[in-house]
Amino acid sequence: MPQPPRPPARPVVRSHHGDDFVDDFAWMSDKHSEEFLAHLAAENAYTVAQTAHLEALREELYGDILARTKQTDLTVPDFVRHSDGSTWWYYSRSVEGLDYPIHCRLAADDPEQIPDVTEAPEAEQVVLDENELAHGQSFFALGLCDVSPDGTRLAWSEDLTGDERYRLRVIELATRTELAAPDVDVAGGGCWCGDDRLVYLTVDPAWRPDRVWLHTLDGSADDVLLWHEPDERFWVGVDESRDRTRVLLAAESKQSGEYRLLDVADPTAGARVVAPRRDGLEYSVEVGTDALYIVHNGAASEFQLARAPFTASDVDAWQPLVPQRPGVRMLGVQAYADYLVLSSRRDGLPLIEVIARTQDGGWGEPAPITFDEPLYSAGALSADDPATDRIRLVHESLVSPRRLDEYRLDTGARRTLKQSEVLDHPVHGAYDPSRYVQRREWAIAPDGTRVPLSIVHRADVVPDGSAPALLYGYGAYEHSLSPWFSIPRLSLLDRGFVWAIAHVRGGGELGRAWYEQGRLLAKPNTFSDFVAAARQLAESGWTSPDRLVAQGGSAGGLTMGAAVNLAPDAFRAVHADVPFVDALTTILNPELPLTVTEWEEWGDPLHDPEVYRCMKGYTPYENVRAARYPSVLATTSLNDTRVEVTEPAKWVAQLRRTVIADEARPILLRTELVAGHGGVSGRYQAWRDLAFELAWIIDQVAPERAE
């Protein structure tokens, strides 16, 4: 058998708050050193050798994805009326054999008649072909992609390495002539400010967006600094109002924020503050046709909706519109001339409500839009027209592929614009959702809290403990894991797997309180919740510990590492993707990307000994035990700036030298050398990577079901 790499131990003592920790692998922090790159290459070679027997299964799984995916496809055209009076349908097409989408437009005559552009019309204009931009590149990711208000120019930004350092480009659409753009690395966001100016973001050395700039395309003036945010807890962002008369500038931290409005007609006059930041006050601003609409948590932990005049400069001008409601976490609002569309969460599921304007010019009561499944994801897409009487809804579930509906705000009528297709499989035939069952179950955490699980499996699976299973988790940033559909997942379900999501604390599924109970000093709840969910799956008969795989990425990778330290016996295998497993070392270093902005999520262990002790107690790298652990597959990328490749590399080295060795439970590290936090960029290689991970999962807990 091939032998795993054994990197040298070079002790470095880290001392904080009276605690000394000996870090034998701190040398890996120099991720571009020849020694570390050679180590990653050796790890990749070892992983290849350990998984060589899975080549046929990988090809079969990759073939499954290709067979079921409609590789030549279209988005539904979206009607846009530009400031010069021109009207267009905008859409994107994917083409079999090509990795990236092609963004197109077609002149529009009737906004009621969505054109059939299955075959490219002769008059179709290609706005941007990502395949041309990606040609010859190992990686390509699009950041900004925005047509000017008058429809004549296109601005986009591109990342060619995966490190999220973008370059901004602008062209005249009629001639494809490239215009002068800022010659600096920029963050991924940005927007137009009229037809001849762009607003863009630059970053500080820790890769925190901290400056907002105004760029004039004709080069008649130097770029103007609109905002510099010196507080390292905050990052800045920008967006256009729906009517494109204002640019919204925002500075946000994990628990407070501040918005400013910039008049597009006179941008050099400066931006006006909507309400000065206050510690603990979070708010977002939507520019309506008659007022500002503000979702905020002032005296409302689950947030409420207020209305304010355009001239508002403090919270005193905010007039309550929809108060906080029990069990409802309000997330945002879209404001149109005659309707408001509220997005919230209730009972662990998305809630979309419509508020109609009354005859006296006020607003009525929120009316929910219903969906016909017990578990689902749903969202309201923002419409371009401020006076629209319709919106588009997206809906999917663990068993239902994504569907796009048009929803009439005036009548409640709904029509399906596109149902995503699952093509026939050569063995399993046509996709039939009735062959699968989705359900909600609850685990009991050690403190008695009920933790929801969303579960899907083939209808003929019986809860006798024999089924292999995968448990997915995240649990941070108030991010909610709403049940979603996945074509690659079908390859597990059709092999008899049970697939489940653990909606652990730290996420936002059950509201702001659910998040608060899984952050800062309460962070350990996230990990014990995940273990409780694993135990529940076994105790209810859906699987057994020796048939269970745990999976999570980024902050979810932290959940994987911490949970397996708590209960290595609860899992047979763990897939940790770009895992945040050396959390304490990272959060102690304010020079690393994003560290200071993260202190309001995890706490500040550099200055607070109680936070240090808490993080010291759960950070995976420092808590590996001499016990029998599950198999581990850690996947990462060299150019990831959110979770450095150093973290999983150190963790894997620590696991190998500490846990009780078991040849049947290998510990593997796989690194993409030209990719970022989201992995590779081209869809075909991404599908191959998914096939690699699925094959490893099947081999660990259900090798008899590989065929």
XYZ file of C-alpha atoms in Angstrom:
707
model
C 0.000 0.000 0.000
C 1.212 3.543 -0.706
C 2.353 5.365 2.406
C 0.837 8.732 3.386
C 3.059 11.822 3.435
C 4.616 12.544 6.821
C 5.477 16.244 6.949
C 8.190 17.292 9.398
C 7.243 18.654 12.803
C 8.847 22.023 13.559
C 7.520 23.197 16.896
C 6.407 26.799 17.258
C 4.963 27.900 20.596
C 1.873 30.116 20.503
C 1.251 31.895 23.798
C -1.949 33.719 24.705
C -3.754 34.356 27.993
C -1.431 32.070 29.933
C -1.868 29.162 27.517
C 0.979 27.713 25.460
C 0.154 25.665 22.389
C 2.889 23.868 20.460
C 2.086 24.049 16.761
C 4.260 21.537 14.929
C 2.940 22.468 11.504
C 2.926 26.260 11.655
C 5.534 26.237 8.888
C 2.740 25.377 6.441
C 1.466 28.959 6.687
C 3.942 29.838 3.913
C 1.676 28.297 1.320
C 3.821 29.286 -1.661
C 7.069 27.806 -0.354
C 8.618 25.058 -2.453
C 8.471 22.668 0.492
C 4.761 23.188 1.105
C 3.868 22.957 -2.587
C 5.840 19.713 -2.786
C 3.916 18.453 0.237
C 0.581 19.250 -1.453
C 1.760 17.418 -4.569
C 2.661 14.395 -2.447
C -0.749 14.502 -0.771
C -2.466 14.641 -4.158
C -0.407 11.687 -5.378
C -1.302 9.694 -2.270
C -4.994 10.483 -2.751
C -4.790 9.380 -6.388
C -3.187 6.093 -5.332
C -5.705 5.479 -2.546
C -8.650 6.043 -4.867
C -7.323 4.454 -8.058
C -9.695 1.510 -7.643
C -12.635 3.916 -7.948
C -11.892 5.057 -11.495
C -14.698 3.050 -13.103
C -17.187 4.196 -10.453
C -16.130 7.816 -10.940
C -16.730 7.536 -14.665
C -20.124 5.964 -14.051
C -21.123 8.769 -11.672
C -19.851 11.434 -14.055
C -21.907 9.754 -16.774
C -24.951 9.870 -14.483
C -24.604 13.644 -14.134
C -24.122 14.165 -17.865
C -27.042 11.908 -18.740
C -29.507 13.657 -16.446
C -28.370 17.242 -17.111
C -29.771 19.273 -19.985
C -26.422 20.593 -21.092
C -27.764 22.863 -23.824
C -30.276 25.055 -22.069
C -31.631 28.589 -21.604
C -32.689 30.910 -18.843
C -36.122 32.501 -19.246
C -35.759 35.864 -21.037
C -36.136 38.883 -18.784
C -37.687 42.109 -20.125
C -35.700 45.334 -19.577
C -36.633 48.864 -20.612
C -33.557 51.090 -20.829
C -33.339 54.817 -20.169
C -32.982 55.580 -23.891
C -36.381 53.940 -24.547
C -34.989 50.726 -26.051
C -36.455 47.447 -24.819
C -34.689 44.094 -24.733
C -35.069 40.531 -23.621
C -31.978 39.406 -21.673
C -31.147 35.724 -21.180
C -28.264 33.269 -20.959
C -27.693 30.057 -22.825
C -25.506 27.070 -22.053
C -24.173 24.847 -24.821
C -23.183 21.193 -24.556
C -19.415 20.905 -24.442
C -18.886 24.466 -23.220
C -18.068 25.210 -19.597
C -19.537 28.677 -19.220
C -22.751 30.540 -20.085
C -23.249 32.888 -23.028
C -25.175 36.053 -22.111
C -27.444 37.342 -24.874
C -30.179 39.829 -25.665
C -32.913 40.263 -28.257
C -34.813 43.434 -29.120
C -38.269 43.335 -27.519
C -41.572 44.398 -29.057
C -44.197 43.104 -26.630
C -43.318 42.633 -22.944
C -46.224 40.189 -22.601
C -44.853 37.755 -25.182
C -41.727 36.005 -23.954
C -39.876 34.945 -27.122
C -38.835 31.391 -27.917
C -35.074 31.621 -28.303
C -34.334 27.905 -28.169
C -32.705 28.307 -31.545
C -30.663 31.501 -31.595
C -32.640 34.128 -33.560
C -30.800 35.938 -36.330
C -31.212 39.224 -34.455
C -29.750 37.858 -31.215
C -26.860 39.876 -29.795
C -24.190 38.224 -27.685
C -23.602 40.510 -24.725
C -20.814 38.425 -23.175
C -19.484 34.965 -23.954
C -17.725 33.697 -20.855
C -16.173 30.859 -22.883
C -14.233 33.366 -24.985
C -12.968 35.125 -21.883
C -12.002 31.815 -20.265
C -10.192 30.471 -23.342
C -6.656 29.481 -22.418
C -7.258 30.106 -18.714
C -7.110 27.440 -15.999
C -9.732 29.328 -14.012
C -12.373 31.927 -14.800
C -15.025 33.511 -12.594
C -17.297 36.422 -13.394
C -17.926 39.024 -10.711
C -19.836 42.092 -11.846
C -21.764 41.792 -15.133
C -24.014 44.795 -15.742
C -25.379 46.650 -18.781
C -25.505 50.440 -18.509
C -28.870 52.138 -17.883
C -29.108 53.218 -21.545
C -28.225 49.721 -22.762
C -25.140 50.749 -24.759
C -22.269 49.580 -22.560
C -21.285 46.529 -20.552
C -19.148 46.424 -17.419
C -17.820 43.164 -16.041
C -15.080 41.945 -13.724
C -13.124 38.705 -13.966
C -11.028 36.539 -11.656
C -8.480 34.303 -13.404
C -6.980 32.461 -10.420
C -9.720 31.919 -7.815
C -8.279 34.367 -5.288
C -11.248 36.745 -5.754
C -9.026 39.549 -7.004
C -10.962 40.871 -9.967
C -10.084 43.119 -12.894
C -12.764 45.465 -14.214
C -13.488 45.794 -17.947
C -15.934 47.968 -19.931
C -16.966 47.835 -23.601
C -19.267 49.603 -26.044
C -21.767 46.893 -26.972
C -22.321 48.111 -30.545
C -18.637 48.077 -31.538
C -17.092 45.873 -28.796
C -14.605 48.697 -28.280
C -12.936 48.472 -24.879
C -13.089 51.590 -22.725
C -10.683 52.740 -20.045
C -11.325 50.961 -16.738
C -9.569 51.305 -13.385
C -6.174 49.604 -13.569
C -6.362 48.061 -10.089
C -7.524 44.872 -8.448
C -11.144 45.293 -7.379
C -13.670 43.420 -5.277
C -16.395 41.492 -7.066
C -19.199 44.046 -6.722
C -19.910 47.403 -8.343
C -22.624 49.159 -10.331
C -23.351 51.914 -12.833
C -23.882 55.518 -11.775
C -25.640 56.887 -14.834
C -24.474 55.911 -18.324
C -20.877 57.122 -18.184
C -19.742 56.453 -14.611
C -19.029 53.315 -12.607
C -18.901 52.751 -8.883
C -16.403 50.085 -7.829
C -14.746 48.718 -4.688
C -11.129 48.208 -3.686
C -9.759 46.284 -0.739
C -7.242 46.627 2.067
C -4.291 44.236 2.626
C -6.593 41.835 4.507
C -8.832 41.682 1.418
C -11.634 43.598 3.111
C -13.593 45.848 0.722
C -12.935 49.193 2.390
C -13.138 51.872 -0.323
C -15.835 52.952 -2.767
C -14.714 54.796 -5.911
C -16.400 56.715 -8.743
C -14.863 56.192 -12.183
C -15.643 58.367 -15.231
C -15.373 56.423 -18.482
C -14.168 59.272 -20.685
C -11.157 59.820 -18.440
C -11.980 63.501 -17.960
C -11.469 63.246 -14.203
C -9.478 61.170 -11.752
C -11.387 58.516 -9.880
C -13.142 59.985 -6.846
C -13.037 58.295 -3.446
C -16.676 58.230 -2.280
C -16.161 56.369 0.984
C -13.293 54.947 2.991
C -14.282 52.651 5.843
C -11.427 52.551 8.405
C -13.159 50.289 10.956
C -11.806 46.809 10.255
C -15.005 45.168 11.522
C -16.926 46.601 8.536
C -16.880 45.893 4.831
C -18.456 48.081 2.143
C -20.804 47.261 -0.721
C -22.811 49.086 -3.387
C -26.010 48.619 -5.373
C -28.315 50.616 -7.635
C -31.862 51.553 -6.754
C -34.520 49.915 -8.888
C -35.179 53.152 -10.806
C -31.398 53.726 -11.141
C -31.643 57.270 -9.760
C -29.583 56.464 -6.670
C -26.638 54.333 -5.684
C -26.818 52.686 -2.275
C -23.540 52.525 -0.366
C -23.413 50.233 2.653
C -20.942 49.467 5.410
C -21.846 46.361 7.367
C -20.408 44.258 10.140
C -21.816 41.090 11.664
C -24.045 43.077 14.011
C -24.442 46.650 12.755
C -24.512 48.712 9.575
C -24.834 52.070 7.886
C -26.351 53.042 4.524
C -25.761 56.120 2.408
C -27.566 57.322 -0.717
C -25.736 58.814 -3.692
C -27.688 60.922 -6.202
C -26.843 59.641 -9.692
C -27.554 63.097 -11.148
C -24.890 64.698 -8.928
C -22.581 61.983 -7.573
C -19.709 64.306 -6.711
C -21.950 66.055 -4.172
C -21.362 63.115 -1.863
C -23.568 60.490 -0.266
C -26.139 61.179 2.447
C -26.399 58.963 5.523
C -29.782 57.253 6.014
C -29.047 56.583 9.698
C -25.686 56.659 11.487
C -24.364 53.299 12.613
C -25.101 52.186 16.145
C -23.713 49.110 17.804
C -26.258 46.321 17.450
C -28.494 48.128 14.929
C -28.753 46.228 11.642
C -30.761 47.620 8.770
C -31.126 47.405 4.995
C -32.594 50.019 2.662
C -34.887 49.597 -0.333
C -35.591 52.669 -2.470
C -39.294 52.744 -3.357
C -41.146 55.077 -5.685
C -42.490 57.183 -2.819
C -40.205 56.510 0.166
C -37.440 54.410 1.642
C -38.429 51.002 3.009
C -36.174 49.752 5.789
C -35.931 46.311 7.400
C -34.268 46.695 10.796
C -33.853 45.166 14.238
C -34.389 48.277 16.331
C -36.466 47.055 19.310
C -37.220 43.954 17.221
C -34.812 41.035 17.486
C -36.516 39.252 14.566
C -36.647 42.512 12.533
C -39.497 44.740 11.387
C -40.358 46.936 8.391
C -40.388 50.731 8.497
C -41.076 53.506 5.987
C -39.060 56.734 5.865
C -38.932 59.826 3.639
C -36.107 60.118 1.128
C -34.650 62.885 3.292
C -34.385 60.683 6.383
C -31.074 61.038 8.211
C -31.735 59.094 11.410
C -33.956 56.412 12.908
C -36.309 59.054 14.292
C -37.754 59.392 10.785
C -38.573 55.675 10.485
C -42.322 55.016 10.685
C -43.373 51.448 11.628
C -45.135 49.587 8.833
C -44.978 45.849 9.621
C -44.030 45.078 13.237
C -42.038 42.146 14.483
C -44.195 39.014 14.543
C -43.758 35.919 16.721
C -41.940 33.121 14.895
C -41.186 35.225 11.794
C -37.646 36.372 10.970
C -37.989 39.225 8.464
C -35.143 39.254 5.917
C -35.859 41.864 3.245
C -38.335 43.793 1.126
C -38.830 44.685 -2.530
C -40.715 47.943 -3.017
C -42.767 48.596 -6.148
C -45.218 51.392 -6.883
C -48.290 49.476 -5.725
C -46.854 46.441 -3.950
C -44.320 45.416 -1.343
C -42.860 41.902 -1.400
C -41.580 40.710 1.968
C -39.096 37.846 2.346
C -38.937 36.130 5.739
C -38.547 32.739 7.411
C -41.183 30.927 9.463
C -41.174 27.409 10.906
C -37.811 26.718 9.310
C -39.056 27.509 5.791
C -39.064 30.542 3.476
C -42.043 32.891 3.718
C -42.920 35.281 0.875
C -45.699 37.819 1.417
C -47.309 40.536 -0.707
C -48.602 43.829 0.673
C -50.869 45.807 -1.666
C -51.312 49.560 -1.598
C -54.726 50.637 -0.356
C -57.023 53.161 -2.002
C -56.002 55.850 0.477
C -52.332 55.412 -0.470
C -51.419 53.354 2.574
C -50.535 49.679 2.792
C -52.630 46.625 3.568
C -51.781 43.485 5.511
C -49.155 40.930 4.387
C -50.680 38.072 2.370
C -48.531 34.911 2.120
C -47.770 33.111 -1.139
C -48.254 29.390 -0.567
C -46.297 26.397 -1.827
C -47.603 22.869 -2.017
C -44.780 20.905 -0.352
C -43.918 20.335 3.313
C -40.235 21.127 2.722
C -38.988 23.538 0.083
C -36.821 26.460 -0.956
C -38.477 29.531 -2.459
C -37.526 33.070 -3.347
C -38.903 36.160 -5.050
C -36.682 37.489 -7.826
C -36.348 41.247 -8.004
C -38.157 42.842 -10.981
C -36.499 45.610 -13.004
C -39.667 47.684 -13.441
C -40.609 49.863 -10.399
C -44.257 49.828 -11.537
C -44.511 46.083 -12.160
C -47.638 44.109 -11.377
C -45.819 40.746 -11.435
C -42.732 39.063 -10.041
C -40.952 35.781 -10.642
C -40.753 33.061 -8.013
C -38.241 30.226 -7.801
C -39.192 27.040 -5.991
C -37.528 23.684 -5.444
C -37.346 20.934 -2.859
C -35.451 17.763 -2.082
C -37.620 15.949 -4.657
C -38.793 18.753 -7.003
C -36.425 20.299 -9.567
C -36.247 24.082 -9.675
C -39.312 25.789 -11.117
C -39.652 29.414 -12.215
C -43.144 30.907 -11.968
C -44.591 34.268 -12.895
C -46.759 35.529 -10.047
C -49.333 38.292 -10.568
C -49.257 40.672 -7.626
C -52.751 41.979 -8.393
C -54.636 38.693 -8.781
C -52.382 36.031 -7.271
C -52.454 34.126 -10.585
C -49.422 31.980 -11.197
C -48.020 30.442 -14.373
C -44.947 28.300 -14.807
C -42.320 29.827 -17.067
C -39.741 27.057 -16.784
C -39.511 23.690 -15.093
C -35.899 22.542 -14.905
C -35.581 19.201 -16.616
C -34.042 15.986 -15.387
C -33.307 13.964 -18.501
C -33.912 10.229 -18.731
C -31.217 8.029 -17.236
C -30.127 5.046 -19.379
C -30.701 2.634 -16.459
C -33.134 4.340 -14.088
C -35.268 5.888 -16.805
C -37.354 9.049 -16.416
C -37.144 10.982 -13.183
C -40.257 10.398 -11.096
C -40.469 12.438 -7.854
C -43.040 10.002 -6.455
C -40.256 7.403 -6.155
C -38.733 9.518 -3.376
C -39.945 10.704 0.027
C -38.960 13.860 1.891
C -39.685 14.273 5.580
C -38.954 16.418 8.626
C -37.632 14.836 11.813
C -36.231 16.299 15.022
C -33.157 15.493 17.073
C -32.785 16.378 20.744
C -29.590 18.272 21.599
C -27.848 17.727 24.959
C -29.498 20.882 26.364
C -32.952 19.648 25.314
C -33.284 21.831 22.206
C -35.167 20.290 19.267
C -33.013 20.379 16.120
C -34.777 19.945 12.760
C -33.601 17.571 10.051
C -34.728 17.525 6.430
C -34.516 13.988 5.044
C -34.954 12.465 1.590
C -34.709 8.854 0.453
C -36.114 6.447 -2.071
C -39.640 5.395 -1.137
C -38.687 1.729 -0.738
C -35.968 2.388 1.862
C -36.980 0.966 5.233
C -35.670 2.243 8.592
C -33.924 -0.944 9.694
C -30.443 0.564 10.124
C -29.028 -0.980 6.958
C -29.190 2.025 4.624
C -26.095 4.134 3.976
C -26.649 7.813 4.716
C -25.120 11.249 4.295
C -25.688 14.037 6.838
C -24.949 17.569 5.628
C -24.413 20.551 7.900
C -23.234 24.148 8.079
C -24.352 26.269 11.054
C -22.869 29.770 10.847
C -23.518 33.393 9.786
C -27.291 32.925 10.148
C -27.142 31.149 6.787
C -30.166 28.908 6.250
C -29.961 25.576 4.461
C -33.332 25.459 2.737
C -33.955 22.069 1.077
C -32.707 22.094 -2.513
C -32.790 19.749 -5.488
C -29.630 18.113 -6.819
C -29.058 15.948 -9.880
C -25.773 14.472 -8.531
C -27.580 13.506 -5.302
C -29.812 11.159 -7.316
C -26.805 8.885 -7.816
C -26.775 8.343 -4.051
C -30.539 8.064 -3.619
C -30.808 5.491 -6.401
C -28.212 3.405 -4.552
C -30.434 3.394 -1.473
C -28.818 6.252 0.431
C -30.687 8.378 2.924
C -29.643 12.037 2.539
C -30.281 14.570 5.304
C -29.632 18.170 6.332
C -29.015 18.972 9.989
C -30.377 22.492 10.568
C -28.054 23.183 13.488
C -27.850 26.326 15.594
C -25.672 29.060 14.159
C -27.761 28.957 10.995
C -30.879 31.038 10.489
C -33.500 28.386 9.859
C -35.487 29.119 13.028
C -34.835 32.839 13.290
C -32.331 35.203 14.867
C -32.422 33.425 18.231
C -31.394 30.189 16.483
C -28.359 32.004 15.120
C -27.484 33.630 18.441
C -27.519 30.229 20.146
C -24.766 29.025 17.799
C -22.266 31.895 17.702
C -19.653 33.514 19.940
C -19.505 31.702 23.309
C -22.527 29.583 22.334
C -20.725 28.185 19.259
C -20.273 24.673 20.757
C -24.056 24.193 20.403
C -23.541 23.932 16.631
C -21.348 20.882 16.995
C -23.370 19.069 19.637
C -26.490 19.701 17.518
C -24.818 17.984 14.564
C -23.823 14.991 16.671
C -27.388 14.809 18.007
C -28.677 14.781 14.425
C -26.319 11.915 13.578
C -27.478 9.959 16.612
C -31.113 10.598 15.656
C -30.611 9.173 12.170
C -29.178 6.003 13.679
C -31.694 5.689 16.513
C -34.641 6.148 14.149
C -33.296 3.373 11.932
C -32.457 5.427 8.862
C -28.836 4.342 9.079
C -26.199 3.131 11.539
C -22.943 4.799 12.597
C -20.831 2.510 10.408
C -22.934 3.542 7.381
C -23.030 7.318 7.972
C -21.036 10.005 6.142
C -20.832 13.580 7.453
C -20.334 16.387 4.929
C -19.871 20.153 5.159
C -17.797 22.945 3.688
C -16.092 26.141 4.843
C -17.652 26.991 8.230
C -19.501 23.701 7.729
C -16.052 22.091 7.546
C -15.429 23.444 11.044
C -18.661 21.738 12.079
C -17.347 18.472 10.601
C -13.995 18.692 12.368
C -15.455 19.673 15.730
C -18.245 17.087 15.591
C -15.897 14.231 14.761
C -13.664 15.206 17.690
C -16.733 15.136 19.951
C -18.043 11.801 18.674
C -15.709 9.923 16.327
C -17.848 6.824 16.837
C -20.926 8.510 15.313
C -19.566 8.504 11.746
C -17.892 6.125 9.330
C -16.557 8.836 7.001
C -16.278 12.622 6.801
C -15.975 14.840 3.737
C -14.777 18.307 4.767
C -14.606 20.793 1.894
C -12.407 23.923 2.240
C -12.752 23.334 5.984
C -12.190 26.060 8.574
C -10.422 23.610 10.888
C -7.588 25.732 12.313
C -10.039 28.363 13.459
C -8.255 29.628 16.555
C -4.924 30.186 14.811
C -6.679 32.114 12.045
C -8.882 34.265 14.264
C -5.859 35.158 16.411
C -4.126 36.718 13.386
C -5.674 40.075 12.400
C -3.401 40.299 9.354
C -5.077 37.370 7.623
C -7.917 38.033 5.160
C -11.279 38.640 6.824
C -10.106 37.908 10.395
C -11.154 41.143 12.124
C -14.535 41.170 10.380
C -15.051 37.656 11.760
C -14.566 38.625 15.411
C -18.263 39.461 15.739
C -19.117 35.934 14.550
C -16.659 33.858 16.596
C -15.458 36.335 19.206
C -12.056 37.991 19.630
C -9.657 35.461 21.166
C -6.737 37.843 20.775
C -8.055 40.216 23.443
C -10.709 38.184 25.305
C -9.465 35.210 27.361
C -12.973 33.747 27.692
C -13.360 33.640 23.905
C -9.874 32.143 23.646
C -10.782 29.343 26.044
C -14.041 28.664 24.205
C -12.397 28.447 20.780
C -9.495 26.464 22.199
C -12.055 23.917 23.353
C -13.519 23.282 19.892
C -11.086 24.264 17.135
C -10.588 20.928 15.315
C -6.829 21.074 14.733
C -6.059 21.426 18.441
C -8.527 18.818 19.705
C -7.759 15.683 17.684
C -7.833 12.648 19.981
C -6.003 9.343 20.065
C -9.133 7.406 19.140
C -10.513 5.452 16.215
C -11.700 8.101 13.780
C -13.777 7.866 10.610
C -12.177 8.072 7.200
C -11.532 11.662 6.165
C -11.484 13.341 2.768
C -10.447 16.995 2.950
C -10.788 18.949 -0.290
C -9.340 22.424 -0.736
C -7.879 24.938 -3.201
C -4.495 26.630 -3.237
C -5.835 30.093 -4.072
C -8.657 30.126 -1.520
C -8.506 33.450 0.361
C -11.434 32.697 2.670
C -10.080 29.498 4.211
C -6.365 29.148 3.543
C -5.146 25.804 2.203
C -2.865 25.729 5.246
C -5.778 24.803 7.509
C -6.831 21.443 6.023
C -3.178 20.562 5.336
C -2.276 21.017 9.020
C -5.429 19.213 10.146
C -4.736 16.176 7.979
C -1.152 16.002 9.254
C -2.399 16.198 12.852
C -5.036 13.533 12.276
C -2.588 11.098 10.733
C -0.113 11.240 13.589
C -2.694 11.248 16.407
C -5.660 8.981 15.665
C -5.538 5.208 15.929
C -4.325 4.046 12.529
C -6.723 1.987 10.444
C -5.877 1.122 6.835
C -9.587 0.741 6.122
C -10.121 4.351 7.189
C -7.622 6.448 5.246
C -7.165 10.186 5.754
C -6.853 12.027 2.446
C -6.156 15.571 1.275
C -6.977 16.699 -2.247
C -5.952 20.196 -3.390
C -6.950 22.019 -6.558
C -3.904 24.065 -7.536
C -5.744 26.674 -9.654
C -9.040 27.349 -7.902
C -10.586 29.295 -5.038
C -13.088 28.865 -2.239
C -15.765 27.555 -4.589
C -13.476 25.037 -6.292
C -12.823 24.824 -10.008
C -14.742 27.113 -12.335
C -15.685 25.093 -15.435
C -18.846 23.030 -15.041
C -17.454 19.820 -16.584
C -14.442 19.672 -14.252
C -16.733 20.606 -11.360
C -18.911 17.620 -12.230
C -15.815 15.395 -12.353
C -14.837 16.621 -8.902
C -18.348 15.832 -7.661
C -18.049 12.354 -9.151
C -14.739 11.887 -7.331
C -16.342 12.850 -4.002
C -19.451 10.726 -4.568
C -17.339 7.695 -5.485
C -15.308 8.073 -2.295
C -18.497 8.392 -0.219
C -20.054 5.274 -1.757
C -16.841 3.298 -1.327
C -16.616 4.185 2.365
C -20.114 3.236 3.498
C -21.719 1.202 0.706
C -19.068 -0.450 -1.488
C -21.538 -3.215 -2.282
C -23.733 -0.586 -3.978
C -21.033 0.761 -6.279
C -22.728 -0.839 -9.277
